[in-house]
mmCIF file of C-alpha atoms and ligand atoms in Angstrom:
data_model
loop_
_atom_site.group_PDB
_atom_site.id
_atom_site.type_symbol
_atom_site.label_atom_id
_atom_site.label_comp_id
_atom_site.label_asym_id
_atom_site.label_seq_id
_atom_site.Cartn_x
_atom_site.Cartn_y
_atom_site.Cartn_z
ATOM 1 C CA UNK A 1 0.000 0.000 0.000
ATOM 2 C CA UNK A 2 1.466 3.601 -0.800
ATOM 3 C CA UNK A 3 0.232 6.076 1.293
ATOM 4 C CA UNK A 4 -0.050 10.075 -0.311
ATOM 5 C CA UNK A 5 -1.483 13.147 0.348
ATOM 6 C CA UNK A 6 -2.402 14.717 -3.115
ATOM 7 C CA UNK A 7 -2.461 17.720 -4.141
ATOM 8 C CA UNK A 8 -4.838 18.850 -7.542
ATOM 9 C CA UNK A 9 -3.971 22.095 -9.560
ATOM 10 C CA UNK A 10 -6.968 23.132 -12.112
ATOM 11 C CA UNK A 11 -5.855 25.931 -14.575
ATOM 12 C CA UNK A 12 -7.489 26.311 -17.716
ATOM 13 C CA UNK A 13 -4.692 25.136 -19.451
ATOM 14 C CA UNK A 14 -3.189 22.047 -17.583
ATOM 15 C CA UNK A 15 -4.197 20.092 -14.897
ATOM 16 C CA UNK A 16 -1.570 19.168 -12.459
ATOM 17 C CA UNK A 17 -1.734 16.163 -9.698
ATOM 18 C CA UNK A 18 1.161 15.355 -7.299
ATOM 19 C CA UNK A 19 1.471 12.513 -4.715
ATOM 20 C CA UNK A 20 3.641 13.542 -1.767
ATOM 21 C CA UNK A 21 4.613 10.882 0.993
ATOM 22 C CA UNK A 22 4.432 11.253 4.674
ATOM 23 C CA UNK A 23 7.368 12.691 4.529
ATOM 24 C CA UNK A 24 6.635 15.207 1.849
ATOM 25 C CA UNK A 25 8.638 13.919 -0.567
ATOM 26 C CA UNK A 26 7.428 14.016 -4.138
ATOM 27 C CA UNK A 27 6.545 10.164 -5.156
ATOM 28 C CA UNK A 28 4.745 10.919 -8.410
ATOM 29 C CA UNK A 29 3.623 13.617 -10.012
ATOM 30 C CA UNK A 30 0.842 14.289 -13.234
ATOM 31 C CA UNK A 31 0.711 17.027 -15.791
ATOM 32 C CA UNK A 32 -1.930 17.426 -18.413
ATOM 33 C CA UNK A 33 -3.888 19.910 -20.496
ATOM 34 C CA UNK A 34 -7.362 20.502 -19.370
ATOM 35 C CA UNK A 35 -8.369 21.090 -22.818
ATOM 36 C CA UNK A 36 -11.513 22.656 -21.950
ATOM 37 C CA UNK A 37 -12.707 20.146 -19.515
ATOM 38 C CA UNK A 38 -11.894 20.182 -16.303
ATOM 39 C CA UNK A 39 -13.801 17.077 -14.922
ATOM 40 C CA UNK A 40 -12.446 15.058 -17.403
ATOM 41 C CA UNK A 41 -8.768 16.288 -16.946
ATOM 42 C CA UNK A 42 -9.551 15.472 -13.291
ATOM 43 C CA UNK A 43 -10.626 12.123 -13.712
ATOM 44 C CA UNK A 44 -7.798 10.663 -16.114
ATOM 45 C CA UNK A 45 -5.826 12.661 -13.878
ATOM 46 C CA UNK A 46 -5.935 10.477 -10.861
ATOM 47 C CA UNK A 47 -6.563 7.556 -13.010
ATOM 48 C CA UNK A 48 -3.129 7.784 -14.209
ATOM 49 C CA UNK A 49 -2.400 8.300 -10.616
ATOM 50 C CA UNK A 50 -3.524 5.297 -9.192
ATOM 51 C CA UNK A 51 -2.014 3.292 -11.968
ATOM 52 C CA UNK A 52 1.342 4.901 -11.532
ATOM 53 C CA UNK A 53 0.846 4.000 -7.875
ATOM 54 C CA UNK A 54 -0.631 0.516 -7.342
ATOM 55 C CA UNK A 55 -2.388 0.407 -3.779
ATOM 56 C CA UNK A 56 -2.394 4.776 -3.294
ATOM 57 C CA UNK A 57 -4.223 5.145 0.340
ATOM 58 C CA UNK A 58 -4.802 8.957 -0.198
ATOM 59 C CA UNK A 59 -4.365 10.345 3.705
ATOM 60 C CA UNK A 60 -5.169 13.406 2.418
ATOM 61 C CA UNK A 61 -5.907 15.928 -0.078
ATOM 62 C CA UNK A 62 -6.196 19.139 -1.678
ATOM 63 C CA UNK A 63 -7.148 21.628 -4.254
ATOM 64 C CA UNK A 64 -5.820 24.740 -5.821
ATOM 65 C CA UNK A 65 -6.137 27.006 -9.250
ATOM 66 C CA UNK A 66 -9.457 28.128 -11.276
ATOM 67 C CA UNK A 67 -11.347 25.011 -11.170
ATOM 68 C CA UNK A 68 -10.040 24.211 -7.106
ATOM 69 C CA UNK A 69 -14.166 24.847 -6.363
ATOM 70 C CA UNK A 70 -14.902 21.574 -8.787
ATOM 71 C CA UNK A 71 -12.131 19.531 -7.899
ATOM 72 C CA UNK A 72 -13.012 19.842 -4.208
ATOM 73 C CA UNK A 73 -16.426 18.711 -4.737
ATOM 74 C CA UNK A 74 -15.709 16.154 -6.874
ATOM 75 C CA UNK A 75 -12.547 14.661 -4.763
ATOM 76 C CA UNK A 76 -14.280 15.906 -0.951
ATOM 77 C CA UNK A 77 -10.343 18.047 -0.627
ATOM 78 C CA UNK A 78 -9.398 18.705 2.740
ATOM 79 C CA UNK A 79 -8.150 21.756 1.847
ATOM 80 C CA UNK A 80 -9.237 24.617 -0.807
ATOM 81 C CA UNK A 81 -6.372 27.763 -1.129
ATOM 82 C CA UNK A 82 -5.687 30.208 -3.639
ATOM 83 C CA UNK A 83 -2.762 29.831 -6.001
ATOM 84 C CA UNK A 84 -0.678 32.375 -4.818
ATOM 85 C CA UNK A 85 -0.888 30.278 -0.928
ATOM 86 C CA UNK A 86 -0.414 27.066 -2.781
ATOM 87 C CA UNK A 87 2.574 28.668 -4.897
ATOM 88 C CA UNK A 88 4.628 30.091 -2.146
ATOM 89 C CA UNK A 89 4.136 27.115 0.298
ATOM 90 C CA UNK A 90 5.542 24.481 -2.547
ATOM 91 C CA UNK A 91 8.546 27.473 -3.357
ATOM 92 C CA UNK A 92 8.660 27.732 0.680
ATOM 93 C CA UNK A 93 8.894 23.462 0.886
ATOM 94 C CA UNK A 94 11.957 23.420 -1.466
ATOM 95 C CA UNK A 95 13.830 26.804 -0.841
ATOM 96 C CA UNK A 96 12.785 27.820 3.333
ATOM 97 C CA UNK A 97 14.644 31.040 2.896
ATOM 98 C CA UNK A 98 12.555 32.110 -0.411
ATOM 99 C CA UNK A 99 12.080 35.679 -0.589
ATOM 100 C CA UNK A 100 10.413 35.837 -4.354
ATOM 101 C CA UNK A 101 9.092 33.432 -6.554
ATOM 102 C CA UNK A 102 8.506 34.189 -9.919
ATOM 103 C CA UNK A 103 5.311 31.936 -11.477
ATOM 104 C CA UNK A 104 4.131 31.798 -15.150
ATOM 105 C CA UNK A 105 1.835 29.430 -15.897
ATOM 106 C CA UNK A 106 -0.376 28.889 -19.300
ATOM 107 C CA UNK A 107 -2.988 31.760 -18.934
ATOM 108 C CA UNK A 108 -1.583 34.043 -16.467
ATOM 109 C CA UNK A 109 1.764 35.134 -14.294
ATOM 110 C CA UNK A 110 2.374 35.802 -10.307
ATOM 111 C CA UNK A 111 5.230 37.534 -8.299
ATOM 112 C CA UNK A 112 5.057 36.601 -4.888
ATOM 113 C CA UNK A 113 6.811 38.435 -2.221
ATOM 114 C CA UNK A 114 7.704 36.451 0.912
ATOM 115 C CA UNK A 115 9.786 37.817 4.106
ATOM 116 C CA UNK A 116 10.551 34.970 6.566
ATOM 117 C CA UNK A 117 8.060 32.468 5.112
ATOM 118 C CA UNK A 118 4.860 34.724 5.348
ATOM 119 C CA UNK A 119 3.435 36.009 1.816
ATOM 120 C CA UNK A 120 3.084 39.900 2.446
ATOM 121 C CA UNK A 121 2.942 41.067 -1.002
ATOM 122 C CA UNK A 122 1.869 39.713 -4.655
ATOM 123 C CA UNK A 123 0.777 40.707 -8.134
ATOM 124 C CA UNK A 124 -0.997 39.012 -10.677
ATOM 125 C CA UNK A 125 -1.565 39.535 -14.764
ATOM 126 C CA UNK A 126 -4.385 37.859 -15.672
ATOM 127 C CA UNK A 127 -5.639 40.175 -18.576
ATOM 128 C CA UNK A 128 -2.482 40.312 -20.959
ATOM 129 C CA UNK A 129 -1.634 37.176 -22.634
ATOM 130 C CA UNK A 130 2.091 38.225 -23.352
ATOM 131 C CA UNK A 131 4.764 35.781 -21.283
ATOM 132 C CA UNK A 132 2.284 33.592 -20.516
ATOM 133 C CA UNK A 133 2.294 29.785 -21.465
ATOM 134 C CA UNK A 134 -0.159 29.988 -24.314
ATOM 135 C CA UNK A 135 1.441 33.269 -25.922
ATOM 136 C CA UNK A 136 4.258 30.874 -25.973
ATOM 137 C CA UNK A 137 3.048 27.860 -27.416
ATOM 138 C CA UNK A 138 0.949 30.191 -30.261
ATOM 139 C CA UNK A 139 4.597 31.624 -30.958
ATOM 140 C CA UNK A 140 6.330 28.560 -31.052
ATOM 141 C CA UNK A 141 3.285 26.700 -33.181
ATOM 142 C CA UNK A 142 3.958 30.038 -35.665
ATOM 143 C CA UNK A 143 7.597 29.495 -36.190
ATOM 144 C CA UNK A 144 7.106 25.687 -36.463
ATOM 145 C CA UNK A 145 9.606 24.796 -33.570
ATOM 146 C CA UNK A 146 8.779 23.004 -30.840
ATOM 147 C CA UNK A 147 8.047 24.827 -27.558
ATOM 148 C CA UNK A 148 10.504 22.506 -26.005
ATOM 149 C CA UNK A 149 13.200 23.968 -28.168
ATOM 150 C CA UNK A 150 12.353 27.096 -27.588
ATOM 151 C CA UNK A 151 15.029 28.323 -24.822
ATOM 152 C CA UNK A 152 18.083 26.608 -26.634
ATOM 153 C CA UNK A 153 17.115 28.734 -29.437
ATOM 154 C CA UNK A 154 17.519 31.558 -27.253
ATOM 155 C CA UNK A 155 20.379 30.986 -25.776
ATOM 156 C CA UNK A 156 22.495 30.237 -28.978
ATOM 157 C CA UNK A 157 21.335 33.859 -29.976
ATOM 158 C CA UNK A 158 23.544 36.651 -31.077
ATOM 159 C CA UNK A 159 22.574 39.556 -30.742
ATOM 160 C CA UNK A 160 18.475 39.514 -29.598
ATOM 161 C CA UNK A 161 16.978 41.748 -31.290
ATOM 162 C CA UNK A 162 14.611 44.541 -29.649
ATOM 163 C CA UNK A 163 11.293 42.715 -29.679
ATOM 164 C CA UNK A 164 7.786 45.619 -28.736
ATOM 165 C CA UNK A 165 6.505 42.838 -25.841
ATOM 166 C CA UNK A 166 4.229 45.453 -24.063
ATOM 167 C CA UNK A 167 1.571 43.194 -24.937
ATOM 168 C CA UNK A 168 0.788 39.675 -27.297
ATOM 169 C CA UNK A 169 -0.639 41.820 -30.438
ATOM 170 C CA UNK A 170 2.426 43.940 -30.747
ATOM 171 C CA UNK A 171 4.787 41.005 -29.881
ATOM 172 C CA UNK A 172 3.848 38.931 -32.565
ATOM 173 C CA UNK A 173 3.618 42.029 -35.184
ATOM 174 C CA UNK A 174 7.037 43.427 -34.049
ATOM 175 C CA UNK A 175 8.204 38.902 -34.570
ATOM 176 C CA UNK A 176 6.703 39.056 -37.777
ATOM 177 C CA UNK A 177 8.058 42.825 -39.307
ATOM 178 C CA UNK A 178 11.941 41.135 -37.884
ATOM 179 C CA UNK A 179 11.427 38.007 -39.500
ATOM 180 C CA UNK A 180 10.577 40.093 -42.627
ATOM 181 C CA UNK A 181 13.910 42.242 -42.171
ATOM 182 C CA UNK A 182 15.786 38.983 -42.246
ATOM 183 C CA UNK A 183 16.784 38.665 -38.615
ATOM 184 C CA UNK A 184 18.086 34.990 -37.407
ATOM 185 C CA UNK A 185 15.606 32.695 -35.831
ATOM 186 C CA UNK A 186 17.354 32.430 -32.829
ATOM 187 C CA UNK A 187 17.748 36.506 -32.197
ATOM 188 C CA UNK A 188 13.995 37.100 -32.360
ATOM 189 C CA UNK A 189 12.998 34.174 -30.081
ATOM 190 C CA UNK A 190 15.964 35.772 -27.627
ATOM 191 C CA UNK A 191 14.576 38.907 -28.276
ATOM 192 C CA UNK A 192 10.893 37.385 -27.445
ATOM 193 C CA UNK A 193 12.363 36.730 -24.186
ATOM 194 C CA UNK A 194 13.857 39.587 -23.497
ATOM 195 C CA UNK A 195 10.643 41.657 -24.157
ATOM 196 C CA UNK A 196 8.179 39.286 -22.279
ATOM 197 C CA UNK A 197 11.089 39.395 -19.124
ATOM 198 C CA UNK A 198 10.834 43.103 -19.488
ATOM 199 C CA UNK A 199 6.618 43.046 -19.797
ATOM 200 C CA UNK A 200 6.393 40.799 -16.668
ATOM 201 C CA UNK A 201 8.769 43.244 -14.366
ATOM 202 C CA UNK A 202 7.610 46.245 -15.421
ATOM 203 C CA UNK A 203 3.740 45.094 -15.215
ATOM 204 C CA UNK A 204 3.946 42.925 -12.355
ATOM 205 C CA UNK A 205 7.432 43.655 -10.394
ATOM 206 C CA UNK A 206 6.694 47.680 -10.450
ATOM 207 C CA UNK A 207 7.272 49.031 -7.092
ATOM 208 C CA UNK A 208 8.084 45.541 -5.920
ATOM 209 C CA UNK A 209 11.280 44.690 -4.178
ATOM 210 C CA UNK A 210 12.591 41.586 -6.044
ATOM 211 C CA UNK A 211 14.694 39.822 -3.194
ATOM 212 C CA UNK A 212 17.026 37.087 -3.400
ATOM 213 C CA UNK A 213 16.655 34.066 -2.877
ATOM 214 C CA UNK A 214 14.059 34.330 -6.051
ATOM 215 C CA UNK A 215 11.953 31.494 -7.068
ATOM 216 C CA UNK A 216 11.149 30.878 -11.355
ATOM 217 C CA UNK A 217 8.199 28.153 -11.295
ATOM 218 C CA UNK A 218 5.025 27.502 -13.610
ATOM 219 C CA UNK A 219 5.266 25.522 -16.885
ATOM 220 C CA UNK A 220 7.051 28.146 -18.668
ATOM 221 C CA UNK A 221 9.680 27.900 -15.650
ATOM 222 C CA UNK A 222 11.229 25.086 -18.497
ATOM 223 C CA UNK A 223 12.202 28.243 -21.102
ATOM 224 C CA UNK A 224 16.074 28.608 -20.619
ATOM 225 C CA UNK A 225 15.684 32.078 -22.878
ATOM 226 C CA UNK A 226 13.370 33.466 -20.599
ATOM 227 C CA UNK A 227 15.034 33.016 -17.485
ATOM 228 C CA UNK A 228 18.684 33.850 -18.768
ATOM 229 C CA UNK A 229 16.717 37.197 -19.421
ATOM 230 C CA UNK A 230 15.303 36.920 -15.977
ATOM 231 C CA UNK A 231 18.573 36.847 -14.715
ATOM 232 C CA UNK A 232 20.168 39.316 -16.676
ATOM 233 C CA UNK A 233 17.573 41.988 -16.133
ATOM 234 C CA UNK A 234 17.657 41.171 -12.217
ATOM 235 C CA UNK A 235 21.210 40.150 -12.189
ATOM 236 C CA UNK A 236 20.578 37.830 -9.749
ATOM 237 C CA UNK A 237 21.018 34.184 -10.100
ATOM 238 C CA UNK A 238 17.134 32.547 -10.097
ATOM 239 C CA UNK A 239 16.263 29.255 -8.369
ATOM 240 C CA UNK A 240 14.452 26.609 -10.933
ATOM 241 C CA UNK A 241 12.523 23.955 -8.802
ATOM 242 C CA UNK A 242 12.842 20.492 -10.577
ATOM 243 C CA UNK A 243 8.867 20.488 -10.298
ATOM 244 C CA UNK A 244 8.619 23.463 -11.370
ATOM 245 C CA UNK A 245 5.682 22.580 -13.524
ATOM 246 C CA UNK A 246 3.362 21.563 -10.120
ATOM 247 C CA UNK A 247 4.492 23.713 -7.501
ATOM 248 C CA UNK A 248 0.996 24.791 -6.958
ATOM 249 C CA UNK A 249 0.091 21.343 -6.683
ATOM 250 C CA UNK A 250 2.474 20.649 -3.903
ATOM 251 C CA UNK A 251 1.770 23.883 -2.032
ATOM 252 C CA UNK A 252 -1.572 22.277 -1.672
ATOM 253 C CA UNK A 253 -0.753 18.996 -1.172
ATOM 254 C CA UNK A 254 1.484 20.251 2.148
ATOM 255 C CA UNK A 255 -1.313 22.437 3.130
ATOM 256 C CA UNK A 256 -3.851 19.101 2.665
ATOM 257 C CA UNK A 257 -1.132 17.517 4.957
ATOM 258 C CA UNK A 258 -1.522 20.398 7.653
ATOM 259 C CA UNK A 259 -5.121 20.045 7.718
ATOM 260 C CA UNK A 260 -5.810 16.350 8.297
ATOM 261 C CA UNK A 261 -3.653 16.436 11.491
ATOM 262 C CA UNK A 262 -5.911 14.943 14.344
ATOM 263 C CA UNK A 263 -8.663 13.740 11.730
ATOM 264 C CA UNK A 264 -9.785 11.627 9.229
ATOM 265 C CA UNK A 265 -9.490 12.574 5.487
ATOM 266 C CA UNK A 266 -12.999 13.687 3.933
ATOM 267 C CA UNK A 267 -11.647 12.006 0.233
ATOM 268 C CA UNK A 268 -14.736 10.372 -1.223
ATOM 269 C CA UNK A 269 -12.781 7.650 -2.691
ATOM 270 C CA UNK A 270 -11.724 6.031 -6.554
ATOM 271 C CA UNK A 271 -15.423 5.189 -7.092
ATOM 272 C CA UNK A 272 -17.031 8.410 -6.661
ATOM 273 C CA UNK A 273 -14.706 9.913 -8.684
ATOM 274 C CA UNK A 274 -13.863 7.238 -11.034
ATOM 275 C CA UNK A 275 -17.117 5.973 -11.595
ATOM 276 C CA UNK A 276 -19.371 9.609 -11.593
ATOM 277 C CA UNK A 277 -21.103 11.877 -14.219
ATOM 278 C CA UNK A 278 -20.002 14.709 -13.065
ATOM 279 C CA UNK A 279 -21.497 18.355 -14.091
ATOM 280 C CA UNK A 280 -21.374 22.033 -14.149
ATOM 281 C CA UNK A 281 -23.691 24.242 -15.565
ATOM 282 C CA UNK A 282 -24.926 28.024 -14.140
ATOM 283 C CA UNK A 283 -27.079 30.640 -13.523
ATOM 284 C CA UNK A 284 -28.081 34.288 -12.637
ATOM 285 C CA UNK A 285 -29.031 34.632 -9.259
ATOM 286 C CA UNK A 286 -32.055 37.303 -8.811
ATOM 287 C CA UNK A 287 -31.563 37.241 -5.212
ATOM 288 C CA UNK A 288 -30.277 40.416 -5.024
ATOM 289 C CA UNK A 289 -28.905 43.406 -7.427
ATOM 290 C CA UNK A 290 -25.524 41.319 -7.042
ATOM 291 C CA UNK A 291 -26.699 39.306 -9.804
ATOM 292 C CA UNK A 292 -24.369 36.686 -9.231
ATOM 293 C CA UNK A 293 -23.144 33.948 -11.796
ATOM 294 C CA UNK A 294 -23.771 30.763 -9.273
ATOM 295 C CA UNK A 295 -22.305 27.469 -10.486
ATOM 296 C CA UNK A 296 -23.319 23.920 -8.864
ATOM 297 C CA UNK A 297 -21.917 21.266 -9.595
ATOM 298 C CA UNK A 298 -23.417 17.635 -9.985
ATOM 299 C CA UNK A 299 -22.857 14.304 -9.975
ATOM 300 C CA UNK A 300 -25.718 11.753 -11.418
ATOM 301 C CA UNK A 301 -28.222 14.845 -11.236
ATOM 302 C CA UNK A 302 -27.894 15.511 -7.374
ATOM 303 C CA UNK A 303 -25.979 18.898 -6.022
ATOM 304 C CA UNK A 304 -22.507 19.091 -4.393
ATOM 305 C CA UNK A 305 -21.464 21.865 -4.190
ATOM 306 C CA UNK A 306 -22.629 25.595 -5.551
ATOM 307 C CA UNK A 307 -20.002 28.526 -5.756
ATOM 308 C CA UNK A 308 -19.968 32.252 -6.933
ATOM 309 C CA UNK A 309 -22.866 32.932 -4.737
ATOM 310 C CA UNK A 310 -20.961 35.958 -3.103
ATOM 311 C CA UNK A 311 -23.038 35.928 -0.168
ATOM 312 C CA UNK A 312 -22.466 32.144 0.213
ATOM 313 C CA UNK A 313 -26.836 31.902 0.661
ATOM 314 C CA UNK A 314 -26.566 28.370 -2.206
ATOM 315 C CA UNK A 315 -23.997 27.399 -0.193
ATOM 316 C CA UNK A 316 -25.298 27.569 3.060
ATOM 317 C CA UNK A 317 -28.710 26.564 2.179
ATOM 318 C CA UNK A 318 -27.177 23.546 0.265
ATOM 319 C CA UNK A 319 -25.097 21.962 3.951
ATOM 320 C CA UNK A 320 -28.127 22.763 5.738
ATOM 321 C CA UNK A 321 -30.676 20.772 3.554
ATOM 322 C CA UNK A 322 -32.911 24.050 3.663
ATOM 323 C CA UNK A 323 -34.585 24.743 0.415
ATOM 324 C CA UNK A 324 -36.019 28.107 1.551
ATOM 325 C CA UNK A 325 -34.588 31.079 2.286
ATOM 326 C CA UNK A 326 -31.794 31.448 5.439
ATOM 327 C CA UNK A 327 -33.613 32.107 8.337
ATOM 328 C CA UNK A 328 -32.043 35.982 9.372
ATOM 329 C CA UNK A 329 -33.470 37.079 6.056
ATOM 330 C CA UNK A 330 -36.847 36.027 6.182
ATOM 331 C CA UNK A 331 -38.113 39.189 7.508
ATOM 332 C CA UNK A 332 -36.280 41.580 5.079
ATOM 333 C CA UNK A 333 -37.632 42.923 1.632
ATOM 334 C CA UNK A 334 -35.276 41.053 0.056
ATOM 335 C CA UNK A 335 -37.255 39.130 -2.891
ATOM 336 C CA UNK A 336 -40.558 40.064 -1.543
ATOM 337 C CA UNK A 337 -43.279 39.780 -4.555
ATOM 338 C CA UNK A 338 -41.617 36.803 -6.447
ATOM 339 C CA UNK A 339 -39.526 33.706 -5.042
ATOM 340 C CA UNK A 340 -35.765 34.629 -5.620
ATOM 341 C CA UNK A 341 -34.311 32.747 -8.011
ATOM 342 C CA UNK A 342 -32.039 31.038 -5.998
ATOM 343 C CA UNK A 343 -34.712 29.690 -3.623
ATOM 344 C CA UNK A 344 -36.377 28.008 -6.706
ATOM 345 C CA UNK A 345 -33.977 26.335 -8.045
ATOM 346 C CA UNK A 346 -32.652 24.823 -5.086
ATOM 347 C CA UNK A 347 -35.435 23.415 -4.589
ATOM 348 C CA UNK A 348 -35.948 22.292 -7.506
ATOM 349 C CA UNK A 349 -32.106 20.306 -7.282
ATOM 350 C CA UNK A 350 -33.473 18.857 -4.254
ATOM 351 C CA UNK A 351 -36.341 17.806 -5.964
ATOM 352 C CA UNK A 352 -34.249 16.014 -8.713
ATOM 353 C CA UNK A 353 -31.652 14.552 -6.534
ATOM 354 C CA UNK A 354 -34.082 12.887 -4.279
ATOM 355 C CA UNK A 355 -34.301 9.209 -5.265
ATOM 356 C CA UNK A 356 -31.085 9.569 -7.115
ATOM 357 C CA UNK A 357 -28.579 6.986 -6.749
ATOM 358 C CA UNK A 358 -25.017 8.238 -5.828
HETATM 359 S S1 SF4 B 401 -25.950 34.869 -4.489
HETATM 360 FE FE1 SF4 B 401 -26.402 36.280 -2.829
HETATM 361 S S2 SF4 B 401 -25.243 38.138 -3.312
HETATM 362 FE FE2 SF4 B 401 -25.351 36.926 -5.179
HETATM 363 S S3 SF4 B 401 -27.175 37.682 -6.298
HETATM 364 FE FE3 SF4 B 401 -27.826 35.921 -5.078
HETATM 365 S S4 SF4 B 401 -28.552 36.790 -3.190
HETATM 366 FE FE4 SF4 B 401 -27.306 38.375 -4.192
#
């Protein structure tokens, strides 16, 4: 029997799973592309797991990135944090004295600033697609090189070549005009990653103090070009995990680890997850002017779990069993004249799930 504590990272561009053992060391670890379809990811995710690791007795386990809500109703985690907590805790795991860490994944980029293991200051890009993972990939698909390739191109560069990286549009323009004036291969891509070094500092380090030690993680982490520019721009020698590609996953795996001290795990076990239809959809609640986008997700028809309700009323009604609305608000004005949306259709869920075998 292997015993684990997991840790699940949902992006919307890979899906990452590590297995830690009880002595946090990594014992296996799972990287693929979501491709749209987060459940799905998850599933063949941990299938691959288990096969990888004959006998896995998870003791623990939790979730992290844009689909963490999901994950953790579909697995029952022990744990549900934020990226930039799961992020610094895996860079903390690996390098205690971490002051920055650096993260890029597929759709967007962090700069975490730590001072004696506590986070007390980050930044994240999530509206420019420039430096990130998939501006990558898009580059490296145009120039028909593999994105694996990618940094040795850089780093047998020249002289890189001034590349406009203030954001993906102009990038690839400025790429394409070089290309056109004859420029080597290897300069623009060097020059690429110079300008997306430069876009990430100057967007997300601006004000920042970058402090050694300094932390490069996320799946573009693997780009030698980008993080000899890192390095020259900082001029400071940067610290490459050799998972860099999950550190979010084993942020939350450790954290998983902290939480099950003194209890038993809530996992719900390979057939639940193995074994279930599992599914998203969403509304508009009418509750209130809020107008919140409320998601539930189900498996076989019945409820597990709602989120974006930003006053957490699904939620709560949802653990209580209470259809209706929460008792404290009964008295208000508050969707007086019609039934509030929200009140409807969890009732009607209940409605539906009754009878249902899970
Ligand atoms: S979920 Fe709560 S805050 Fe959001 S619209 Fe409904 S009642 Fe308002």
């Amino acid at each position: 029997m292997v015993k684990a504590y997991l840790g699940v990272d949902v992006g919307s561009v890979s899906t990452n799973l590590v297995a830690l053992d009880s002595e946090f060391k990594v014992l296996e670890t799972i990287y693929l592309r979501t491709m749209g379809n987060p459940v799905k990811a998850s599933q063949e995710g941990y299938q691959m797991l288990i096969s990888r690791l004959p006998g896995l007795k998870v003791m623990g386990v939790g979730a992290t990135g844009s689909g963490r809500n999901l994950v953790a109703a579909m697995l029952g985690v022990d744990e549900v944090k934020n990226e930039i907590t799961a992020h610094a805790v895996g860079a903390t795991h690996f390098f205690p004295g971490v002051q920055t860490v650096m993260e890029i994944g597929g759709q967007d980029s962090k700069l975490i600033m730590l001072r004696d293991g506590v986070v007390i200051d980050f930044a994240m890009n999530t509206v420019c697609a420039a430096g990130t993972g998939s501006f990558l990939d898009q580059q490296s698909l145009r120039l028909n090189i593999p994105i694996e390739e990618f940094g040795g191109y850089a780093l047998r560069a020249g002289q890189p070549v001034r590349i406009a990286g203030r954001c993906g549009v102009f990038a690839e323009s400025d790429m394409i005009h070089k290309q056109q004036m004859g420029y080597p291969t290897e300069d623009i891509i060097a020059g690429l990653c110079e300008a997306l070094a430069r876009n990430y500092l100057n967007n997300l380090g601006k004000g920042k103090e970058i402090k050694p030690p300094v932390v490069f993680q996320g799946g573009v982490a693997a780009n030698k070009g980008l993080l000899q520019a890192f390095e020259k721009m900082l001029q400071l020698e940067i610290l490459v995990p050799d998972y860099y590609d999950v550190m979010g996953a084993v942020g939350v795996a450790l954290l998983a680890a902290e939480a099950v001290q003194g209890r038993k795990t809530t996992f719900r076990g390979n057939k639940f997850i193995l074994e279930g239809d599992f599914q998203s959809n969403s509304i508009e609640c009418t509750g209130c002017p809020n107008a919140c986008e409320v998601v539930s997700i189900q498996r076989h028809g019945q409820v597990l779990a709602y989120f974006g309700d930003r006053c957490r009323r699904w939620d709560a009604s949802l653990r209580s069993g209470n259809g209706g609305l929460p008792e404290e608000r009964k008295d208000d004005n508050w969707g007086q004249g019609s039934t509030p949306l929200w009140e409807e259709q969890i009732s009607h869920d209940s409605q539906t799930a009754a009878g249902q075998d899970v």
